[in-house]
Short mmCIF file of C-alpha atoms and ligand atoms in Angstrom, two decimals:
data_model
loop_
_atom_site.label_atom_id
_atom_site.label_comp_id
_atom_site.label_asym_id
_atom_site.label_seq_id
_atom_site.Cartn_x
_atom_site.Cartn_y
_atom_site.Cartn_z
CA MET M 6 0.00 0.00 0.00
CA ALA M 7 1.22 3.46 -0.85
CA VAL M 8 1.66 6.45 1.42
CA GLU M 9 -0.93 8.99 0.28
CA ARG M 10 -2.05 12.48 1.22
CA THR M 11 -5.64 13.61 1.36
CA LEU M 12 -7.42 16.87 2.14
CA SER M 13 -9.67 17.04 5.18
CA ILE M 14 -11.89 19.95 6.17
CA ILE M 15 -13.45 20.17 9.60
CA LYS M 16 -16.64 21.98 8.61
CA PRO M 17 -18.28 24.93 10.45
CA ASP M 18 -20.72 22.71 12.39
CA ALA M 19 -17.95 20.59 13.94
CA VAL M 20 -15.82 23.67 14.68
CA LYS M 21 -18.85 25.25 16.45
CA LYS M 22 -19.27 22.05 18.48
CA ASN M 23 -15.67 22.40 19.70
CA ALA M 24 -14.84 19.02 18.15
CA ILE M 25 -11.61 19.95 16.31
CA GLY M 26 -9.42 18.05 18.74
CA GLN M 27 -11.65 14.97 18.86
CA ILE M 28 -11.66 14.74 15.07
CA CYS M 29 -7.88 15.21 14.80
CA ALA M 30 -7.45 12.51 17.46
CA ARG M 31 -9.34 10.02 15.29
CA PHE M 32 -6.93 10.60 12.41
CA GLU M 33 -3.95 10.13 14.70
CA ALA M 34 -5.41 7.03 16.35
CA ALA M 35 -5.84 5.53 12.87
CA GLY M 36 -2.15 6.11 12.11
CA LEU M 37 -2.68 9.15 9.88
CA LYS M 38 -0.43 12.17 10.36
CA ILE M 39 -1.60 15.77 10.06
CA VAL M 40 1.04 17.29 7.76
CA ALA M 41 -0.58 20.71 7.20
CA MET M 42 -3.33 22.53 9.12
CA ARG M 43 -4.88 25.99 9.24
CA MET M 44 -8.10 27.57 10.50
CA THR M 45 -9.73 29.82 7.94
CA TRP M 46 -13.08 31.43 7.18
CA LEU M 47 -13.75 30.74 3.51
CA SER M 48 -15.01 33.50 1.25
CA ARG M 49 -17.94 32.70 -1.02
CA ALA M 50 -15.58 32.65 -4.01
CA GLU M 51 -13.22 30.21 -2.26
CA ALA M 52 -16.05 27.86 -1.28
CA GLU M 53 -17.58 28.01 -4.77
CA GLY M 54 -14.18 27.26 -6.30
CA PHE M 55 -13.52 24.38 -3.96
CA TYR M 56 -16.90 22.77 -4.72
CA ALA M 57 -16.94 23.74 -8.43
CA VAL M 58 -17.52 20.08 -9.38
CA HIS M 59 -20.95 20.32 -7.65
CA ARG M 60 -21.91 23.64 -9.33
CA GLU M 61 -24.88 22.17 -11.19
CA ARG M 62 -26.25 20.19 -8.24
CA PRO M 63 -29.48 21.42 -6.59
CA PHE M 64 -27.78 21.62 -3.20
CA PHE M 65 -24.83 23.77 -4.39
CA ARG M 66 -26.11 27.10 -3.04
CA ASP M 67 -26.96 25.60 0.38
CA LEU M 68 -23.60 23.83 0.50
CA VAL M 69 -21.69 27.05 -0.16
CA ASP M 70 -23.84 29.03 2.31
CA PHE M 71 -23.12 26.41 4.95
CA MET M 72 -19.38 26.25 4.27
CA ILE M 73 -19.06 30.03 4.76
CA SER M 74 -21.26 30.13 7.88
CA GLY M 75 -18.23 30.00 10.19
CA PRO M 76 -14.56 29.14 10.35
CA VAL M 77 -13.30 25.76 9.16
CA VAL M 78 -10.08 23.83 9.69
CA VAL M 79 -8.32 22.71 6.50
CA GLN M 80 -5.73 20.01 6.84
CA ALA M 81 -3.62 17.65 4.77
CA ILE M 82 -3.32 14.20 6.28
CA GLU M 83 -0.86 11.56 5.27
CA GLY M 84 -0.42 7.83 5.69
CA GLU M 85 -0.80 4.40 4.15
CA ASN M 86 -3.98 4.36 2.08
CA ALA M 87 -4.89 7.77 3.56
CA ILE M 88 -7.63 8.64 1.05
CA ALA M 89 -9.78 5.54 1.62
CA LYS M 90 -8.87 5.34 5.31
CA ASN M 91 -10.12 8.90 5.84
CA ARG M 92 -13.36 8.17 3.94
CA GLU M 93 -13.85 5.17 6.24
CA LEU M 94 -13.25 7.25 9.36
CA MET M 95 -15.67 9.91 8.04
CA GLY M 96 -18.61 7.60 7.29
CA ALA M 97 -21.34 8.10 4.70
CA THR M 98 -22.26 11.59 3.43
CA ASP M 99 -25.68 11.35 5.13
CA PRO M 100 -25.01 10.89 8.87
CA LYS M 101 -28.21 8.84 9.16
CA LYS M 102 -26.50 6.26 6.93
CA ALA M 103 -23.04 6.58 8.47
CA ALA M 104 -21.67 3.53 10.26
CA LYS M 105 -21.53 3.58 14.05
CA GLY M 106 -18.36 5.10 15.45
CA THR M 107 -17.59 7.17 12.34
CA ILE M 108 -16.98 10.92 12.56
CA ARG M 109 -20.23 11.75 10.80
CA ALA M 110 -22.27 9.34 12.91
CA ASP M 111 -20.86 10.92 16.05
CA PHE M 112 -20.64 14.62 15.15
CA ALA M 113 -22.89 15.38 12.14
CA ASP M 114 -26.52 16.53 12.35
CA SER M 115 -27.64 16.36 8.71
CA ILE M 116 -26.48 15.79 5.15
CA ASP M 117 -25.79 19.54 4.92
CA ALA M 118 -24.03 19.93 8.25
CA ASN M 119 -21.98 16.76 8.07
CA ALA M 120 -18.87 17.68 10.05
CA VAL M 121 -16.07 16.82 7.62
CA HIS M 122 -14.90 16.82 4.03
CA GLY M 123 -12.46 14.26 2.64
CA SER M 124 -10.99 13.94 -0.85
CA ASP M 125 -12.54 11.10 -2.86
CA GLY M 126 -9.56 10.02 -4.98
CA ALA M 127 -5.89 10.57 -5.79
CA ASP M 128 -6.47 13.32 -8.36
CA THR M 129 -8.93 15.28 -6.23
CA ALA M 130 -6.64 14.88 -3.20
CA ARG M 131 -3.76 16.49 -5.10
CA THR M 132 -5.91 19.33 -6.44
CA GLU M 133 -7.65 19.96 -3.13
CA ILE M 134 -4.45 20.03 -1.07
CA ALA M 135 -2.91 22.47 -3.57
CA TYR M 136 -6.09 24.62 -3.31
CA PHE M 137 -5.20 25.41 0.31
CA PHE M 138 -1.51 24.67 0.81
CA PRO M 139 1.61 25.44 -1.20
CA ALA M 140 3.88 22.36 -1.31
CA SER M 141 6.36 24.17 0.96
CA GLN M 142 3.75 24.24 3.76
CA VAL M 143 3.08 20.49 3.87
CA TYR M 144 5.43 18.83 6.34
CA SER M 145 5.91 15.09 5.90
CA ARG M 146 7.91 13.63 8.78
P1 IDP U 222 -18.90 13.76 0.40
O1 IDP U 222 -18.66 15.01 1.24
O2 IDP U 222 -19.28 12.59 1.27
O3 IDP U 222 -17.76 13.46 -0.52
P2 IDP U 222 -20.33 14.75 -1.94
O4 IDP U 222 -21.28 13.94 -2.73
O5 IDP U 222 -18.98 15.03 -2.53
O6 IDP U 222 -20.19 14.04 -0.50
O7 IDP U 222 -21.05 16.11 -1.62
C1 IDP U 222 -20.34 17.22 -1.09
C2 IDP U 222 -21.13 17.81 0.04
O8 IDP U 222 -22.35 18.33 -0.46
C3 IDP U 222 -21.56 16.79 1.13
O9 IDP U 222 -20.58 16.56 2.10
C4 IDP U 222 -22.78 17.45 1.71
O10 IDP U 222 -22.40 18.45 2.65
C5 IDP U 222 -23.38 18.13 0.49
N1 IDP U 222 -24.42 17.28 -0.11
C6 IDP U 222 -24.25 16.18 -0.86
N2 IDP U 222 -25.42 15.64 -1.24
C7 IDP U 222 -26.36 16.43 -0.73
C8 IDP U 222 -27.78 16.41 -0.78
O11 IDP U 222 -28.42 15.54 -1.39
N3 IDP U 222 -28.43 17.41 -0.10
C9 IDP U 222 -27.75 18.39 0.58
N4 IDP U 222 -26.42 18.45 0.65
C10 IDP U 222 -25.72 17.48 0.01
MG1 MG U 223 -17.03 14.52 -2.14
#
């Protein structure tokens, strides 16, 4: 298995719940390393750009409104099979369908306010990490 990097976002709902540390702890307990991290309040343009792939979806406007409703934590995480491992830790998009013990089952309230984002593949991971972090600010160790 290859060492991969993936982009994680702790969304405004989880930041408001004071769950940043608990979510980071799950990554670390699973053997993933946080190699870049920053708190930021996305502008509408930044959120629209990040979710550009969903531009035509009916929920796009609500998604962007939600993502700019408060500060978020953007982070790059690294480890063996990090992309799939993070998706497993996150659980299904709809927290009602998320497996027990996953981040979304434990911290998310709805499909809109679902606590975390995680890249869904190698190409998106690369693009999404570069969207927030220059290569010089990602610290493998
Ligand atoms: P993912 O975050 O699990 O990868 P995506 O399908 O990539 O899910 O959707 C991006 C985000 O858009 C979701 O995390 C969720 O916040 C929102 N979203 C997805 N589907 C719906 C929907 O049917 N209604 C409302 N919001 C949705
Ligand atoms: Mg997605």
